[in-house]
Structures are given as C-alpha cells and as structure tokens.
Amino acid sequence: MDRSTVIRGRRVLICAEDGPLLASERDIGDFLGAAWAEDADMVVIPVARLSNDFFKLSTRLAGEVAQKFVNYRMQLAIIGDISRWSAESAALRDFVREANQGQALWFLDDMNALEQAMLRAK
C-alpha cells in the first residue's frame, strides 16, 4: 500500500513495491493523482513498479514520465537497483547521471540515499 510521510519537511508519497506498473504515458496520471490526494510534492517509485520499457530510452517512456512530472512541478525519485539496465545502455547511464545532478528526477539506491539527496538539495 502506498503511504504518505514527511521527509526533511516535505510531504512525500512512497509507492509500495507491489501495485500497478508505470508502463505507459497513461499510467503517469495515476501516480500524480495519488500524490495530489496526499498533498505530496514528491513521489518515490520503487524500480519494481516500472516496466522494462521505462529503462529502454528508445521507448521514450522515461522522458515522457520525467517531462510530465516537471510540468506538474512534482519531484520524482526512482528507488532501487537499476544496474541490470544501465550495464546495457550508455545512454541510460548518461540520462541517470544528468537527472541526478538536477532536482526534478533522481535515481537512488534506497531511502537513505533519498534522505541524503534531499539534505544536499536544500
């Protein structure tokens, strides 16, 4: 079950490991809607909730997700091990590195890394 919590003074929606996948652009609204219902300004999605297509940049799903979250001023953190996908794609590694340098989208190993990133971002 998804849950809302406060981390570093911000309301964060933490999506459960199990649940519907973010597999297409149509699914983005479900995650944003859940965040708005909790008055959150950040969504944390575990890797288990993302389809494989998210990590294939040629599908453009990751870019669509990132753009939609930016458009609605909602920060997104992807939590979990993405090494199996990034080992196969230099483009994905570059995308992740660039995203992690900004504020809109982060790829992090775990919740501890999220808290540290939020602390650095202040």
mmCIF file with all atom_site columns, C-alpha atoms in Angstrom:
data_model
loop_
_atom_site.group_PDB
_atom_site.id
_atom_site.type_symbol
_atom_site.label_atom_id
_atom_site.label_alt_id
_atom_site.label_comp_id
_atom_site.label_asym_id
_atom_site.label_entity_id
_atom_site.label_seq_id
_atom_site.pdbx_PDB_ins_code
_atom_site.Cartn_x
_atom_site.Cartn_y
_atom_site.Cartn_z
_atom_site.occupancy
_atom_site.B_iso_or_equiv
_atom_site.pdbx_formal_charge
_atom_site.auth_seq_id
_atom_site.auth_comp_id
_atom_site.auth_asym_id
_atom_site.auth_atom_id
_atom_site.pdbx_PDB_model_num
ATOM 1   C CA . MET A 1 1   ? 0.000  0.000  0.000   1.00 0.00 ? 1   MET A CA 1
ATOM 2   C CA . ASP A 1 2   ? 1.281  3.462  -0.891  1.00 0.00 ? 2   ASP A CA 1
ATOM 3   C CA . ARG A 1 3   ? 1.931  5.723  2.066   1.00 0.00 ? 3   ARG A CA 1
ATOM 4   C CA . SER A 1 4   ? 2.469  9.385  2.670   1.00 0.00 ? 4   SER A CA 1
ATOM 5   C CA . THR A 1 5   ? 5.142  10.648 5.032   1.00 0.00 ? 5   THR A CA 1
ATOM 6   C CA . VAL A 1 6   ? 7.196  13.730 5.773   1.00 0.00 ? 6   VAL A CA 1
ATOM 7   C CA . ILE A 1 7   ? 10.903 13.630 4.965   1.00 0.00 ? 7   ILE A CA 1
ATOM 8   C CA . ARG A 1 8   ? 13.096 16.674 5.620   1.00 0.00 ? 8   ARG A CA 1
ATOM 9   C CA . GLY A 1 9   ? 9.985  18.808 5.974   1.00 0.00 ? 9   GLY A CA 1
ATOM 10  C CA . ARG A 1 10  ? 8.433  17.707 2.681   1.00 0.00 ? 10  ARG A CA 1
ATOM 11  C CA . ARG A 1 11  ? 5.326  15.592 2.105   1.00 0.00 ? 11  ARG A CA 1
ATOM 12  C CA . VAL A 1 12  ? 6.395  12.514 0.126   1.00 0.00 ? 12  VAL A CA 1
ATOM 13  C CA . LEU A 1 13  ? 4.245  9.778  -1.391  1.00 0.00 ? 13  LEU A CA 1
ATOM 14  C CA . ILE A 1 14  ? 6.120  6.485  -1.171  1.00 0.00 ? 14  ILE A CA 1
ATOM 15  C CA . CYS A 1 15  ? 4.668  3.976  -3.588  1.00 0.00 ? 15  CYS A CA 1
ATOM 16  C CA . ALA A 1 16  ? 4.506  0.356  -2.469  1.00 0.00 ? 16  ALA A CA 1
ATOM 17  C CA . GLU A 1 17  ? 6.662  -2.302 -4.110  1.00 0.00 ? 17  GLU A CA 1
ATOM 18  C CA . ASP A 1 18  ? 3.553  -4.090 -5.343  1.00 0.00 ? 18  ASP A CA 1
ATOM 19  C CA . GLY A 1 19  ? 0.880  -2.412 -7.373  1.00 0.00 ? 19  GLY A CA 1
ATOM 20  C CA . PRO A 1 20  ? 0.176  -1.390 -10.935 1.00 0.00 ? 20  PRO A CA 1
ATOM 21  C CA . LEU A 1 21  ? 3.180  -0.749 -13.126 1.00 0.00 ? 21  LEU A CA 1
ATOM 22  C CA . LEU A 1 22  ? 4.060  2.543  -14.660 1.00 0.00 ? 22  LEU A CA 1
ATOM 23  C CA . ALA A 1 23  ? 4.112  1.047  -18.141 1.00 0.00 ? 23  ALA A CA 1
ATOM 24  C CA . SER A 1 24  ? 2.785  3.793  -20.398 1.00 0.00 ? 24  SER A CA 1
ATOM 25  C CA . GLU A 1 25  ? 2.183  7.517  -20.514 1.00 0.00 ? 25  GLU A CA 1
ATOM 26  C CA . ARG A 1 26  ? -1.451 6.869  -19.494 1.00 0.00 ? 26  ARG A CA 1
ATOM 27  C CA . ASP A 1 27  ? -0.235 5.466  -16.151 1.00 0.00 ? 27  ASP A CA 1
ATOM 28  C CA . ILE A 1 28  ? 1.555  8.651  -15.114 1.00 0.00 ? 28  ILE A CA 1
ATOM 29  C CA . GLY A 1 29  ? -1.698 10.295 -14.076 1.00 0.00 ? 29  GLY A CA 1
ATOM 30  C CA . ASP A 1 30  ? -2.389 7.551  -11.534 1.00 0.00 ? 30  ASP A CA 1
ATOM 31  C CA . PHE A 1 31  ? 0.856  8.320  -9.701  1.00 0.00 ? 31  PHE A CA 1
ATOM 32  C CA . LEU A 1 32  ? 0.354  12.081 -9.902  1.00 0.00 ? 32  LEU A CA 1
ATOM 33  C CA . GLY A 1 33  ? -3.258 11.764 -8.748  1.00 0.00 ? 33  GLY A CA 1
ATOM 34  C CA . ALA A 1 34  ? -2.219 9.694  -5.745  1.00 0.00 ? 34  ALA A CA 1
ATOM 35  C CA . ALA A 1 35  ? 0.373  12.342 -4.837  1.00 0.00 ? 35  ALA A CA 1
ATOM 36  C CA . TRP A 1 36  ? -2.147 15.181 -5.147  1.00 0.00 ? 36  TRP A CA 1
ATOM 37  C CA . ALA A 1 37  ? -4.601 13.253 -2.964  1.00 0.00 ? 37  ALA A CA 1
ATOM 38  C CA . GLU A 1 38  ? -1.927 13.177 -0.243  1.00 0.00 ? 38  GLU A CA 1
ATOM 39  C CA . ASP A 1 39  ? -0.849 16.793 -0.836  1.00 0.00 ? 39  ASP A CA 1
ATOM 40  C CA . ALA A 1 40  ? 2.655  15.494 -1.630  1.00 0.00 ? 40  ALA A CA 1
ATOM 41  C CA . ASP A 1 41  ? 5.236  17.349 -3.673  1.00 0.00 ? 41  ASP A CA 1
ATOM 42  C CA . MET A 1 42  ? 7.458  14.327 -4.252  1.00 0.00 ? 42  MET A CA 1
ATOM 43  C CA . VAL A 1 43  ? 6.734  10.783 -5.409  1.00 0.00 ? 43  VAL A CA 1
ATOM 44  C CA . VAL A 1 44  ? 9.011  7.831  -4.694  1.00 0.00 ? 44  VAL A CA 1
ATOM 45  C CA . ILE A 1 45  ? 8.526  4.915  -7.069  1.00 0.00 ? 45  ILE A CA 1
ATOM 46  C CA . PRO A 1 46  ? 10.375 1.648  -6.496  1.00 0.00 ? 46  PRO A CA 1
ATOM 47  C CA . VAL A 1 47  ? 12.034 0.054  -9.516  1.00 0.00 ? 47  VAL A CA 1
ATOM 48  C CA . ALA A 1 48  ? 9.638  -2.902 -9.159  1.00 0.00 ? 48  ALA A CA 1
ATOM 49  C CA . ARG A 1 49  ? 6.755  -0.603 -10.209 1.00 0.00 ? 49  ARG A CA 1
ATOM 50  C CA . LEU A 1 50  ? 8.395  0.382  -13.519 1.00 0.00 ? 50  LEU A CA 1
ATOM 51  C CA . SER A 1 51  ? 8.057  -1.602 -16.714 1.00 0.00 ? 51  SER A CA 1
ATOM 52  C CA . ASN A 1 52  ? 11.195 -2.681 -18.541 1.00 0.00 ? 52  ASN A CA 1
ATOM 53  C CA . ASP A 1 53  ? 10.291 -0.157 -21.247 1.00 0.00 ? 53  ASP A CA 1
ATOM 54  C CA . PHE A 1 54  ? 10.984 2.655  -18.801 1.00 0.00 ? 54  PHE A CA 1
ATOM 55  C CA . PHE A 1 55  ? 14.679 1.740  -18.899 1.00 0.00 ? 55  PHE A CA 1
ATOM 56  C CA . LYS A 1 56  ? 14.811 1.451  -22.696 1.00 0.00 ? 56  LYS A CA 1
ATOM 57  C CA . LEU A 1 57  ? 15.231 5.071  -23.709 1.00 0.00 ? 57  LEU A CA 1
ATOM 58  C CA . SER A 1 58  ? 14.190 4.282  -27.270 1.00 0.00 ? 58  SER A CA 1
ATOM 59  C CA . THR A 1 59  ? 10.603 3.812  -25.999 1.00 0.00 ? 59  THR A CA 1
ATOM 60  C CA . ARG A 1 60  ? 10.672 7.423  -24.730 1.00 0.00 ? 60  ARG A CA 1
ATOM 61  C CA . LEU A 1 61  ? 8.695  6.408  -21.631 1.00 0.00 ? 61  LEU A CA 1
ATOM 62  C CA . ALA A 1 62  ? 11.318 7.677  -19.157 1.00 0.00 ? 62  ALA A CA 1
ATOM 63  C CA . GLY A 1 63  ? 11.429 11.024 -20.927 1.00 0.00 ? 63  GLY A CA 1
ATOM 64  C CA . GLU A 1 64  ? 7.641  11.283 -21.001 1.00 0.00 ? 64  GLU A CA 1
ATOM 65  C CA . VAL A 1 65  ? 7.453  10.472 -17.290 1.00 0.00 ? 65  VAL A CA 1
ATOM 66  C CA . ALA A 1 66  ? 10.146 13.000 -16.424 1.00 0.00 ? 66  ALA A CA 1
ATOM 67  C CA . GLN A 1 67  ? 8.503  15.717 -18.533 1.00 0.00 ? 67  GLN A CA 1
ATOM 68  C CA . LYS A 1 68  ? 5.048  15.128 -17.068 1.00 0.00 ? 68  LYS A CA 1
ATOM 69  C CA . PHE A 1 69  ? 6.379  15.326 -13.500 1.00 0.00 ? 69  PHE A CA 1
ATOM 70  C CA . VAL A 1 70  ? 8.293  18.522 -14.352 1.00 0.00 ? 70  VAL A CA 1
ATOM 71  C CA . ASN A 1 71  ? 5.195  20.042 -15.968 1.00 0.00 ? 71  ASN A CA 1
ATOM 72  C CA . TYR A 1 72  ? 3.216  19.442 -12.785 1.00 0.00 ? 72  TYR A CA 1
ATOM 73  C CA . ARG A 1 73  ? 6.089  20.552 -10.515 1.00 0.00 ? 73  ARG A CA 1
ATOM 74  C CA . MET A 1 74  ? 6.217  17.192 -8.796  1.00 0.00 ? 74  MET A CA 1
ATOM 75  C CA . GLN A 1 75  ? 9.623  15.781 -7.929  1.00 0.00 ? 75  GLN A CA 1
ATOM 76  C CA . LEU A 1 76  ? 10.187 12.097 -8.699  1.00 0.00 ? 76  LEU A CA 1
ATOM 77  C CA . ALA A 1 77  ? 12.632 9.670  -7.145  1.00 0.00 ? 77  ALA A CA 1
ATOM 78  C CA . ILE A 1 78  ? 13.180 6.192  -8.555  1.00 0.00 ? 78  ILE A CA 1
ATOM 79  C CA . ILE A 1 79  ? 14.445 3.923  -5.790  1.00 0.00 ? 79  ILE A CA 1
ATOM 80  C CA . GLY A 1 80  ? 16.241 0.633  -6.328  1.00 0.00 ? 80  GLY A CA 1
ATOM 81  C CA . ASP A 1 81  ? 18.903 -1.163 -8.282  1.00 0.00 ? 81  ASP A CA 1
ATOM 82  C CA . ILE A 1 82  ? 18.891 -0.310 -11.974 1.00 0.00 ? 82  ILE A CA 1
ATOM 83  C CA . SER A 1 83  ? 22.303 -1.832 -12.701 1.00 0.00 ? 83  SER A CA 1
ATOM 84  C CA . ARG A 1 84  ? 20.950 -4.549 -14.993 1.00 0.00 ? 84  ARG A CA 1
ATOM 85  C CA . TRP A 1 85  ? 19.575 -1.906 -17.354 1.00 0.00 ? 85  TRP A CA 1
ATOM 86  C CA . SER A 1 86  ? 22.364 0.644  -17.008 1.00 0.00 ? 86  SER A CA 1
ATOM 87  C CA . ALA A 1 87  ? 25.010 -2.023 -17.689 1.00 0.00 ? 87  ALA A CA 1
ATOM 88  C CA . GLU A 1 88  ? 23.466 -2.475 -21.128 1.00 0.00 ? 88  GLU A CA 1
ATOM 89  C CA . SER A 1 89  ? 22.980 1.175  -22.057 1.00 0.00 ? 89  SER A CA 1
ATOM 90  C CA . ALA A 1 90  ? 25.451 4.052  -22.054 1.00 0.00 ? 90  ALA A CA 1
ATOM 91  C CA . ALA A 1 91  ? 22.548 6.345  -22.932 1.00 0.00 ? 91  ALA A CA 1
ATOM 92  C CA . LEU A 1 92  ? 20.669 5.280  -19.794 1.00 0.00 ? 92  LEU A CA 1
ATOM 93  C CA . ARG A 1 93  ? 23.780 5.791  -17.660 1.00 0.00 ? 93  ARG A CA 1
ATOM 94  C CA . ASP A 1 94  ? 24.099 9.309  -19.091 1.00 0.00 ? 94  ASP A CA 1
ATOM 95  C CA . PHE A 1 95  ? 20.389 10.007 -18.517 1.00 0.00 ? 95  PHE A CA 1
ATOM 96  C CA . VAL A 1 96  ? 20.656 8.887  -14.881 1.00 0.00 ? 96  VAL A CA 1
ATOM 97  C CA . ARG A 1 97  ? 23.818 10.911 -14.272 1.00 0.00 ? 97  ARG A CA 1
ATOM 98  C CA . GLU A 1 98  ? 22.203 14.057 -15.707 1.00 0.00 ? 98  GLU A CA 1
ATOM 99  C CA . ALA A 1 99  ? 18.966 13.513 -13.815 1.00 0.00 ? 99  ALA A CA 1
ATOM 100 C CA . ASN A 1 100 ? 20.783 13.088 -10.523 1.00 0.00 ? 100 ASN A CA 1
ATOM 101 C CA . GLN A 1 101 ? 22.523 16.422 -10.996 1.00 0.00 ? 101 GLN A CA 1
ATOM 102 C CA . GLY A 1 102 ? 19.175 18.208 -11.155 1.00 0.00 ? 102 GLY A CA 1
ATOM 103 C CA . GLN A 1 103 ? 16.179 18.456 -8.859  1.00 0.00 ? 103 GLN A CA 1
ATOM 104 C CA . ALA A 1 104 ? 13.282 17.030 -10.882 1.00 0.00 ? 104 ALA A CA 1
ATOM 105 C CA . LEU A 1 105 ? 14.208 13.346 -11.119 1.00 0.00 ? 105 LEU A CA 1
ATOM 106 C CA . TRP A 1 106 ? 16.584 11.258 -9.050  1.00 0.00 ? 106 TRP A CA 1
ATOM 107 C CA . PHE A 1 107 ? 17.673 7.641  -9.367  1.00 0.00 ? 107 PHE A CA 1
ATOM 108 C CA . LEU A 1 108 ? 18.772 6.394  -5.949  1.00 0.00 ? 108 LEU A CA 1
ATOM 109 C CA . ASP A 1 109 ? 19.635 3.061  -4.366  1.00 0.00 ? 109 ASP A CA 1
ATOM 110 C CA . ASP A 1 110 ? 17.444 3.298  -1.275  1.00 0.00 ? 110 ASP A CA 1
ATOM 111 C CA . MET A 1 111 ? 15.542 5.567  1.088   1.00 0.00 ? 111 MET A CA 1
ATOM 112 C CA . ASN A 1 112 ? 18.714 6.509  2.980   1.00 0.00 ? 112 ASN A CA 1
ATOM 113 C CA . ALA A 1 113 ? 20.182 7.825  -0.279  1.00 0.00 ? 113 ALA A CA 1
ATOM 114 C CA . LEU A 1 114 ? 16.958 9.789  -0.834  1.00 0.00 ? 114 LEU A CA 1
ATOM 115 C CA . GLU A 1 115 ? 17.243 11.475 2.552   1.00 0.00 ? 115 GLU A CA 1
ATOM 116 C CA . GLN A 1 116 ? 20.863 12.375 1.842   1.00 0.00 ? 116 GLN A CA 1
ATOM 117 C CA . ALA A 1 117 ? 19.969 13.779 -1.584  1.00 0.00 ? 117 ALA A CA 1
ATOM 118 C CA . MET A 1 118 ? 17.191 15.854 -0.041  1.00 0.00 ? 118 MET A CA 1
ATOM 119 C CA . LEU A 1 119 ? 19.604 17.182 2.570   1.00 0.00 ? 119 LEU A CA 1
ATOM 120 C CA . ARG A 1 120 ? 22.138 18.174 -0.118  1.00 0.00 ? 120 ARG A CA 1
ATOM 121 C CA . ALA A 1 121 ? 19.439 19.828 -2.224  1.00 0.00 ? 121 ALA A CA 1
ATOM 122 C CA . LYS A 1 122 ? 18.469 22.336 0.482   1.00 0.00 ? 122 LYS A CA 1
#
